[in-house]
Short mmCIF file of C-alpha atoms in Angstrom, two decimals:
data_model
loop_
_atom_site.label_atom_id
_atom_site.label_comp_id
_atom_site.label_asym_id
_atom_site.label_seq_id
_atom_site.Cartn_x
_atom_site.Cartn_y
_atom_site.Cartn_z
CA MET A 115 -16.81 22.63 -19.56
CA TYR A 116 -19.26 23.10 -16.78
CA GLY A 117 -22.73 23.72 -18.11
CA GLY A 118 -25.96 24.16 -16.22
CA GLU A 119 -26.73 26.14 -13.12
CA PHE A 120 -27.94 23.34 -10.88
CA ASP A 121 -26.69 23.86 -7.40
CA GLY A 122 -27.59 20.96 -5.16
CA ASN A 123 -26.90 22.82 -1.98
CA ALA A 124 -29.35 25.59 -2.79
CA ALA A 125 -32.03 23.30 -4.19
CA PHE A 126 -32.13 21.00 -1.21
CA ALA A 127 -31.22 23.40 1.52
CA GLY A 128 -33.60 23.38 4.42
CA GLY A 129 -33.18 19.81 5.46
CA GLY A 130 -34.35 16.53 4.11
CA PHE A 131 -32.94 14.65 1.24
CA MET A 132 -29.48 15.55 0.08
CA PRO A 133 -28.55 13.78 -3.10
CA SER A 134 -25.10 12.28 -3.18
CA GLN A 135 -24.41 13.73 -6.61
CA SER A 136 -25.46 17.32 -6.75
CA THR A 137 -23.50 18.77 -9.65
CA THR A 138 -24.19 18.07 -13.28
CA GLN A 139 -20.71 16.84 -13.87
CA GLY A 140 -21.20 13.14 -14.14
CA ASN A 141 -17.54 12.49 -13.85
CA ASP A 142 -16.51 9.34 -11.98
CA SER A 143 -13.59 10.93 -10.27
CA SER A 144 -15.67 13.85 -8.98
CA SER A 145 -18.33 11.61 -7.45
CA SER A 146 -15.76 9.57 -5.60
CA LEU A 147 -14.07 12.77 -4.49
CA LYS A 148 -17.38 13.77 -2.89
CA ASN A 149 -17.68 10.42 -1.16
CA ARG A 150 -16.37 11.17 2.29
CA ASP A 151 -16.32 7.49 3.07
CA VAL A 152 -12.99 7.00 1.34
CA ARG A 153 -12.17 3.33 1.04
CA THR A 154 -8.53 2.54 1.26
CA LEU A 155 -6.53 -0.48 0.23
CA LEU A 156 -3.28 -0.30 2.09
CA PRO A 157 -0.33 -2.56 1.47
CA LEU A 158 1.08 -3.31 4.91
CA THR A 159 3.68 -5.38 6.64
CA LEU A 160 2.35 -7.35 9.59
CA LYS A 161 4.56 -5.27 11.83
CA GLN A 162 2.72 -2.15 10.65
CA LEU A 163 -0.60 -3.87 11.14
CA SER A 164 0.19 -4.88 14.69
CA SER A 165 1.24 -1.35 15.55
CA ALA A 166 -1.85 0.22 13.99
CA THR A 167 -3.63 2.52 16.38
CA THR A 168 -7.23 1.78 17.20
CA ASN A 169 -10.15 3.77 18.52
CA GLY A 170 -12.76 1.13 19.10
CA GLU A 171 -13.19 -2.50 18.13
CA SER A 172 -12.92 -2.15 14.39
CA ASN A 173 -11.42 1.24 13.64
CA PHE A 174 -7.76 0.96 12.84
CA SER A 175 -5.44 3.49 11.38
CA VAL A 176 -1.84 3.50 10.21
CA ASP A 177 0.12 6.70 9.55
CA GLY A 178 -3.07 8.68 10.01
CA VAL A 179 -4.97 6.77 7.32
CA ASP A 180 -8.03 4.72 8.28
CA ILE A 181 -7.60 1.10 7.44
CA ASN A 182 -10.41 -0.29 5.38
CA THR A 183 -8.83 -3.10 3.42
CA VAL A 184 -5.28 -4.38 3.69
CA ALA A 185 -3.02 -6.15 1.23
CA ILE A 186 -0.58 -8.63 2.72
CA VAL A 187 2.02 -10.84 1.04
CA GLY A 188 3.46 -13.72 3.04
CA ARG A 189 3.80 -17.45 3.53
CA ILE A 190 1.10 -19.73 4.82
CA SER A 191 2.61 -21.31 7.87
CA ARG A 192 -0.48 -23.11 9.18
CA MET A 193 -3.71 -24.09 7.57
CA GLU A 194 -6.89 -25.81 8.68
CA ASN A 195 -9.69 -26.47 6.30
CA ARG A 196 -13.06 -26.61 7.95
CA ILE A 197 -15.21 -26.90 4.83
CA THR A 198 -17.17 -23.64 5.20
CA GLN A 199 -14.17 -21.73 6.39
CA VAL A 200 -10.43 -22.04 6.19
CA ASP A 201 -8.34 -20.86 9.13
CA PHE A 202 -4.74 -20.16 8.34
CA VAL A 203 -1.73 -18.24 9.54
CA VAL A 204 0.23 -15.94 7.26
CA ASP A 205 3.82 -15.05 8.05
CA ASP A 206 5.47 -12.27 6.07
CA GLY A 207 8.80 -12.18 7.87
CA THR A 208 7.82 -9.21 10.05
CA GLY A 209 5.22 -11.15 12.01
CA TRP A 210 2.35 -13.56 11.64
CA VAL A 211 -1.42 -13.15 11.76
CA ASP A 212 -4.45 -15.40 12.01
CA CYS A 213 -6.60 -15.28 8.93
CA VAL A 214 -9.95 -16.73 8.10
CA ARG A 215 -11.49 -17.21 4.70
CA TRP A 216 -15.18 -17.99 4.55
CA CYS A 217 -16.06 -20.32 1.72
CA GLN A 218 -19.77 -20.14 1.02
CA GLU A 219 -19.61 -20.19 -2.71
CA ARG A 220 -17.86 -22.42 -5.19
CA GLN A 221 -15.64 -19.68 -6.46
CA GLU A 222 -14.40 -19.07 -2.93
CA THR A 223 -13.71 -22.77 -2.33
CA GLU A 224 -11.85 -23.03 -5.59
CA GLU A 225 -9.80 -19.99 -4.75
CA MET A 226 -8.75 -21.60 -1.48
CA GLU A 227 -7.96 -24.91 -3.12
CA ALA A 228 -5.25 -23.23 -5.16
CA VAL A 229 -3.55 -22.20 -1.96
CA ARG A 230 -1.47 -24.64 0.01
CA LEU A 231 0.62 -24.75 3.17
CA GLY A 232 4.06 -23.23 2.67
CA MET A 233 3.06 -21.17 -0.34
CA TYR A 234 3.60 -17.47 -0.71
CA VAL A 235 0.29 -15.72 -1.22
CA ARG A 236 -1.12 -12.27 -1.74
CA LEU A 237 -4.28 -11.63 0.18
CA HIS A 238 -6.73 -8.78 0.63
CA GLY A 239 -8.99 -8.59 3.63
CA HIS A 240 -10.48 -6.61 6.47
CA VAL A 241 -8.82 -6.31 9.84
CA LYS A 242 -10.88 -7.55 12.76
CA SER A 243 -10.21 -7.36 16.44
CA PHE A 244 -11.70 -9.64 19.05
CA GLN A 245 -10.77 -9.39 22.69
CA GLY A 246 -7.66 -7.47 21.77
CA LYS A 247 -6.48 -10.05 19.25
CA ARG A 248 -6.24 -8.90 15.66
CA SER A 249 -7.00 -11.11 12.73
CA VAL A 250 -7.74 -10.72 9.06
CA ASN A 251 -10.98 -11.65 7.38
CA VAL A 252 -9.74 -12.56 3.91
CA PHE A 253 -11.91 -12.07 0.85
CA SER A 254 -9.32 -12.46 -1.87
CA ILE A 255 -6.26 -14.68 -1.97
CA ARG A 256 -4.00 -16.05 -4.65
CA PRO A 257 -0.63 -17.76 -4.83
CA VAL A 258 2.41 -15.71 -5.75
CA THR A 259 3.94 -16.99 -8.94
CA ASP A 260 6.58 -14.38 -9.68
CA PHE A 261 8.59 -13.79 -6.53
CA ASN A 262 9.49 -10.28 -7.53
CA GLU A 263 5.99 -9.58 -6.23
CA ILE A 264 7.31 -10.02 -2.70
CA VAL A 265 9.97 -7.39 -3.22
CA HIS A 266 7.40 -5.15 -4.89
CA HIS A 267 4.96 -5.47 -1.99
CA PHE A 268 7.49 -4.47 0.64
CA THR A 269 8.79 -1.65 -1.50
CA GLU A 270 5.23 -0.46 -1.90
CA CYS A 271 4.67 -0.62 1.88
CA MET A 272 7.66 1.67 2.34
CA TYR A 273 6.49 4.02 -0.39
CA VAL A 274 2.96 4.27 0.96
CA HIS A 275 4.31 4.84 4.45
CA MET A 276 6.45 7.70 3.18
CA TYR A 277 3.61 9.12 1.13
CA ASN A 278 1.19 9.09 4.03
CA THR A 279 3.62 10.50 6.53
CA LYS A 280 5.56 12.98 4.47
CA GLY A 281 3.71 13.34 1.15
CA GLY A 282 1.27 15.85 2.60
CA SER A 283 4.04 18.28 3.44
CA VAL A 284 4.34 19.08 -0.25
CA ALA A 285 0.95 20.77 -0.02
CA GLN A 286 1.81 22.86 3.00
CA GLY A 287 3.61 25.35 0.77
CA GLY A 288 4.03 28.89 2.00
CA SER A 289 0.54 30.16 2.42
CA THR A 290 -1.16 31.74 5.38
CA THR A 291 -4.59 31.07 3.92
CA GLN A 292 -4.03 27.37 4.38
CA ALA A 293 -4.86 27.61 8.05
CA THR A 294 -7.52 24.95 7.70
CA ALA A 295 -5.33 22.48 5.85
CA THR A 296 -4.66 19.26 7.72
CA PRO A 297 -1.12 18.00 8.16
CA ARG A 298 -1.76 14.87 6.14
CA PRO A 299 -2.81 14.70 2.47
CA GLN A 300 -6.55 14.85 1.88
CA MET A 301 -6.42 11.91 -0.41
CA PRO A 302 -4.44 9.15 1.24
CA TYR A 303 -2.49 6.90 -1.04
CA SER A 304 -4.21 3.68 -1.85
CA THR A 305 -3.61 1.17 -4.58
CA MET A 306 -5.92 -0.41 -7.12
CA PRO A 307 -6.36 -3.99 -5.98
CA THR A 308 -5.20 -6.69 -8.34
CA SER A 309 -8.06 -9.01 -7.45
CA ALA A 310 -11.51 -9.19 -8.93
CA LYS A 311 -13.34 -6.67 -6.76
CA PRO A 312 -12.53 -3.14 -7.82
CA TYR A 313 -12.65 -0.35 -5.28
CA GLN A 314 -13.46 3.29 -5.81
CA THR A 315 -10.06 4.86 -5.52
CA GLY A 316 -10.56 7.41 -8.28
CA PRO A 317 -8.86 10.48 -6.90
CA SER A 318 -5.92 8.64 -5.40
CA ASN A 319 -5.12 7.02 -8.71
CA GLN A 320 -4.74 10.36 -10.39
CA PHE A 321 -1.93 11.18 -8.08
CA SER A 322 -0.45 7.74 -7.83
CA ASN A 323 1.85 8.64 -10.69
CA GLN A 324 3.35 11.46 -8.79
CA ILE A 325 6.87 10.31 -9.40
CA ASN A 326 6.39 10.84 -13.12
CA ASP A 327 4.31 13.97 -12.74
CA PRO A 328 6.34 17.12 -12.16
CA MET A 329 3.13 19.11 -11.62
CA HIS A 330 1.92 16.86 -8.84
CA GLY A 331 2.99 19.08 -5.98
CA VAL A 332 1.51 22.21 -7.52
CA LYS A 333 -1.73 20.42 -8.39
CA GLN A 334 -2.09 19.13 -4.87
CA THR A 335 -1.42 22.57 -3.41
CA VAL A 336 -3.99 24.19 -5.68
CA MET A 337 -6.55 21.48 -4.86
CA ASN A 338 -6.04 21.86 -1.14
CA TYR A 339 -6.48 25.61 -1.55
CA LEU A 340 -9.68 25.31 -3.59
CA ASN A 341 -11.06 22.63 -1.25
CA GLN A 342 -11.11 25.00 1.69
CA PRO A 343 -14.68 25.59 2.94
CA MET A 344 -14.74 29.28 2.05
CA HIS A 345 -13.83 28.58 -1.56
CA LEU A 346 -16.16 25.61 -1.85
CA VAL A 347 -19.20 27.71 -0.94
CA SER A 348 -18.27 30.69 -3.08
CA GLU A 349 -20.24 30.47 -6.32
CA ALA A 350 -17.92 32.58 -8.38
CA GLY A 351 -14.86 30.54 -7.56
CA VAL A 352 -11.40 32.01 -7.31
CA HIS A 353 -9.51 33.92 -9.94
CA CYS A 354 -6.37 32.07 -10.90
CA ASP A 355 -4.18 35.11 -10.30
CA ILE A 356 -5.46 35.21 -6.76
CA ILE A 357 -4.64 31.55 -6.38
CA ALA A 358 -1.13 32.28 -7.63
CA ARG A 359 -0.72 35.22 -5.29
CA ASP A 360 -2.01 33.42 -2.20
CA LEU A 361 0.02 30.30 -2.78
CA ARG A 362 3.06 32.21 -4.01
CA ILE A 363 3.29 30.04 -7.09
CA PRO A 364 4.05 31.58 -10.52
CA PRO A 365 0.75 32.27 -12.38
CA LEU A 366 1.92 30.25 -15.36
CA GLN A 367 2.39 27.15 -13.16
CA VAL A 368 -0.99 27.68 -11.58
CA ARG A 369 -2.58 27.90 -15.02
CA GLN A 370 -0.88 24.71 -16.11
CA ALA A 371 -1.92 22.89 -12.96
CA ILE A 372 -5.49 24.09 -13.33
CA GLU A 373 -5.63 22.94 -16.94
CA GLN A 374 -4.56 19.46 -15.91
CA LEU A 375 -6.89 19.41 -12.93
CA SER A 376 -9.72 20.59 -15.15
CA SER A 377 -9.20 17.82 -17.66
CA ASP A 378 -9.08 15.37 -14.76
CA GLY A 379 -12.41 16.69 -13.53
CA CYS A 380 -11.17 18.14 -10.26
CA VAL A 381 -11.87 21.81 -11.00
CA TYR A 382 -14.12 23.71 -13.35
CA SER A 383 -14.27 27.29 -14.57
CA THR A 384 -17.14 29.38 -13.29
CA VAL A 385 -17.75 32.95 -14.45
CA ASP A 386 -15.18 32.85 -17.23
CA ASP A 387 -11.86 31.24 -18.15
CA THR A 388 -10.02 32.70 -15.24
CA CYS A 389 -12.13 31.78 -12.22
CA PHE A 390 -12.16 28.24 -10.93
CA LYS A 391 -13.83 26.10 -8.33
CA SER A 392 -13.17 22.62 -7.04
CA THR A 393 -15.72 19.97 -8.05
CA LEU A 394 -15.86 18.77 -4.45
CA ASN A 395 -19.15 19.90 -2.86
CA ALA A 396 -19.04 21.00 0.72
CA MET B 1291 -1.14 -11.76 15.62
CA ASP B 1292 2.46 -11.74 16.72
CA THR B 1293 5.59 -9.89 15.72
CA SER B 1294 8.00 -11.28 18.26
CA SER B 1295 10.12 -13.35 15.94
CA PRO B 1296 10.64 -11.51 12.70
CA SER B 1297 13.23 -12.47 10.13
CA ALA B 1298 15.38 -9.60 8.92
CA PHE B 1299 15.91 -9.03 5.22
CA VAL B 1300 19.66 -9.37 4.71
CA ASN B 1301 22.18 -9.44 1.95
CA GLY B 1302 25.77 -10.60 2.30
CA ALA B 1303 26.99 -7.46 4.04
CA LEU B 1304 24.08 -7.20 6.46
CA LEU B 1305 24.24 -10.82 7.59
CA ARG B 1306 26.95 -10.11 10.16
CA ARG B 1307 24.62 -7.70 12.01
CA TYR B 1308 22.16 -10.47 12.80
CA ILE B 1309 24.36 -13.35 13.89
CA GLY B 1310 22.31 -15.67 16.09
CA GLN B 1311 19.06 -14.14 14.90
CA LYS B 1312 16.48 -15.15 12.37
CA VAL B 1313 17.18 -13.80 8.91
CA ARG B 1314 15.93 -14.21 5.39
CA THR B 1315 17.81 -13.74 2.20
CA VAL B 1316 17.80 -14.70 -1.44
CA ILE B 1317 20.88 -16.25 -2.97
CA GLN B 1318 21.82 -17.22 -6.46
CA VAL B 1319 22.68 -20.90 -6.29
CA ILE B 1320 26.24 -21.70 -7.35
CA GLY B 1321 26.52 -25.25 -6.13
CA SER B 1322 24.94 -27.72 -3.78
CA ASP B 1323 26.14 -30.64 -1.69
CA THR B 1324 24.38 -33.01 0.66
CA GLY B 1325 23.06 -30.82 3.39
CA SER B 1326 24.45 -27.54 2.14
CA VAL B 1327 24.06 -25.06 -0.68
CA VAL B 1328 26.63 -22.50 -1.71
CA GLY B 1329 25.31 -19.33 -3.24
CA LYS B 1330 26.03 -15.75 -4.13
CA SER B 1331 24.18 -13.08 -2.20
CA THR B 1332 22.43 -10.20 -3.93
CA ASP B 1333 25.50 -8.06 -3.23
CA ASP B 1334 27.90 -10.63 -4.66
CA LEU B 1335 29.24 -12.15 -1.46
CA GLN B 1336 29.42 -15.87 -0.91
CA ILE B 1337 26.96 -17.43 1.50
CA VAL B 1338 26.78 -21.05 2.64
CA VAL B 1339 23.41 -22.44 3.64
CA ARG B 1340 23.19 -25.53 5.78
CA GLY B 1341 19.88 -27.26 5.65
CA PRO B 1342 18.09 -30.56 5.56
CA SER B 1343 20.10 -33.45 4.20
CA THR B 1344 17.89 -34.00 1.22
CA THR B 1345 18.11 -31.06 -1.14
CA PRO B 1346 15.12 -30.80 -3.48
CA PRO B 1347 15.69 -29.54 -7.05
CA LEU B 1348 16.76 -25.92 -6.90
CA THR B 1349 16.02 -23.05 -9.22
CA THR B 1350 18.53 -20.28 -9.90
CA TYR B 1351 17.35 -18.19 -6.97
CA LEU B 1352 16.62 -19.58 -3.57
CA GLU B 1353 15.12 -17.85 -0.57
CA VAL B 1354 16.46 -19.04 2.73
CA ILE B 1355 14.94 -18.32 6.12
CA GLY B 1356 16.92 -19.40 9.14
CA ILE B 1357 19.39 -18.46 11.85
CA ALA B 1358 22.54 -16.59 10.88
CA GLU B 1359 25.48 -18.63 12.13
CA SER B 1360 28.34 -16.43 11.02
CA ASP B 1361 28.90 -13.56 8.66
CA ASN B 1362 28.64 -15.88 5.70
CA SER B 1363 26.55 -18.85 6.71
CA ILE B 1364 22.95 -19.56 7.60
CA ARG B 1365 21.34 -22.59 9.16
CA ALA B 1366 18.16 -22.87 7.17
CA GLU B 1367 14.75 -23.66 8.60
CA THR B 1368 12.86 -23.07 5.40
CA TRP B 1369 13.85 -22.55 1.85
CA THR B 1370 11.78 -21.66 -1.15
CA ASN B 1371 12.67 -21.75 -4.80
CA PHE B 1372 12.34 -18.25 -6.18
CA GLY B 1373 12.59 -19.25 -9.82
CA ASN B 1374 14.92 -18.06 -12.52
CA THR B 1375 13.55 -14.60 -13.20
CA PHE B 1376 14.08 -12.93 -9.87
CA ASP B 1377 15.68 -9.48 -9.77
CA PRO B 1378 18.55 -9.49 -7.22
CA GLN B 1379 19.25 -5.76 -7.46
CA ASN B 1380 15.74 -4.85 -6.33
CA TYR B 1381 16.04 -7.29 -3.47
CA ASN B 1382 19.38 -5.85 -2.51
CA GLU B 1383 17.96 -2.36 -2.29
CA LEU B 1384 15.01 -3.69 -0.28
CA CYS B 1385 17.44 -5.23 2.22
CA LYS B 1386 19.27 -1.95 2.65
CA LEU B 1387 16.08 0.04 3.16
CA ALA B 1388 14.51 -2.55 5.46
CA SER B 1389 17.57 -2.48 7.70
CA GLY B 1390 18.00 1.24 7.53
CA GLU B 1391 15.50 3.99 7.05
CA PHE B 1392 12.41 1.76 7.20
CA LYS B 1393 13.52 -0.67 9.85
CA HIS B 1394 10.50 0.23 12.01
CA LEU B 1395 8.17 -1.22 9.41
CA PHE B 1396 9.89 -4.57 9.55
CA ILE B 1397 11.52 -5.39 12.83
#
């Protein structure tokens, strides 16, 4: 339960230092929710990558989601080892892309040695653009050993595409107070990478089980409602009956959703057991 | 980066849509001869693959990338052993989705 009256906004209002964690809830998922710099790991086909829209040299987006890191699965069709870097071309059947892997450390060299021409690999990297040509700066690569992974990757690309383009419509609901809601989901789908470097994808993971979670739609709707600026600044929060009335969802469902969101650290009760606020600080 | 020569994911039934074009498919190997492999597609149709004259040892499942010559044969450019534990039903569904609703992500 929320304890303590520390309100970061009030304490540091007036300019100057604004701490990145200004509530006393030291919950991992709430701190990454506050982090506006959401890092995404998107599984993509090379066709999707080549049709990504760009607004500047290194800002790419696909389906409205900013590309930070991409996951690609394909065959190595060309490879040149230049000691400190390895240049190679990956072809996933939808296209091919130039990749480069810098090998400064032993672990990186060893990782590249396991990869050979003609092999299927899974790689994670950042997309770079130079003079209009796109390439991938790879920081993690490994050979595919179970070829079902290829089918899985493409299936996941389709799923993520659907989630990012249509998934948000679940939250649109029938509410006039959602005037400030954006057409796409606030938390874009992103996967936990399978390689060694973990990324902060806390909030997305909670909803990545949406297929198995019948409350997912309601939870997302309630979150979008509570994340609106006017509710974020209100200290007393919102009474759950008001949430139910505004969103036209049965109060019992709202209660259930709020209980789950509360145990996930996304909302907390304020004045008493009936008023709630999102843990996201404006 | 280039997407001008993609290979379409096909099963036995979809192969006829891409005759003359580059395709990729996975077959379950039934038999092999010098220069050709006969297999069963993921939707249980027979496909003949013509490839290099020396056939390396094959696992149960084989991925073939090449040009579709007819509605049941492919001239292979590359083939890759996909092992013995591949799931053909998943692949079959992927082929249908990649040629249908999600074609714009692939071709």
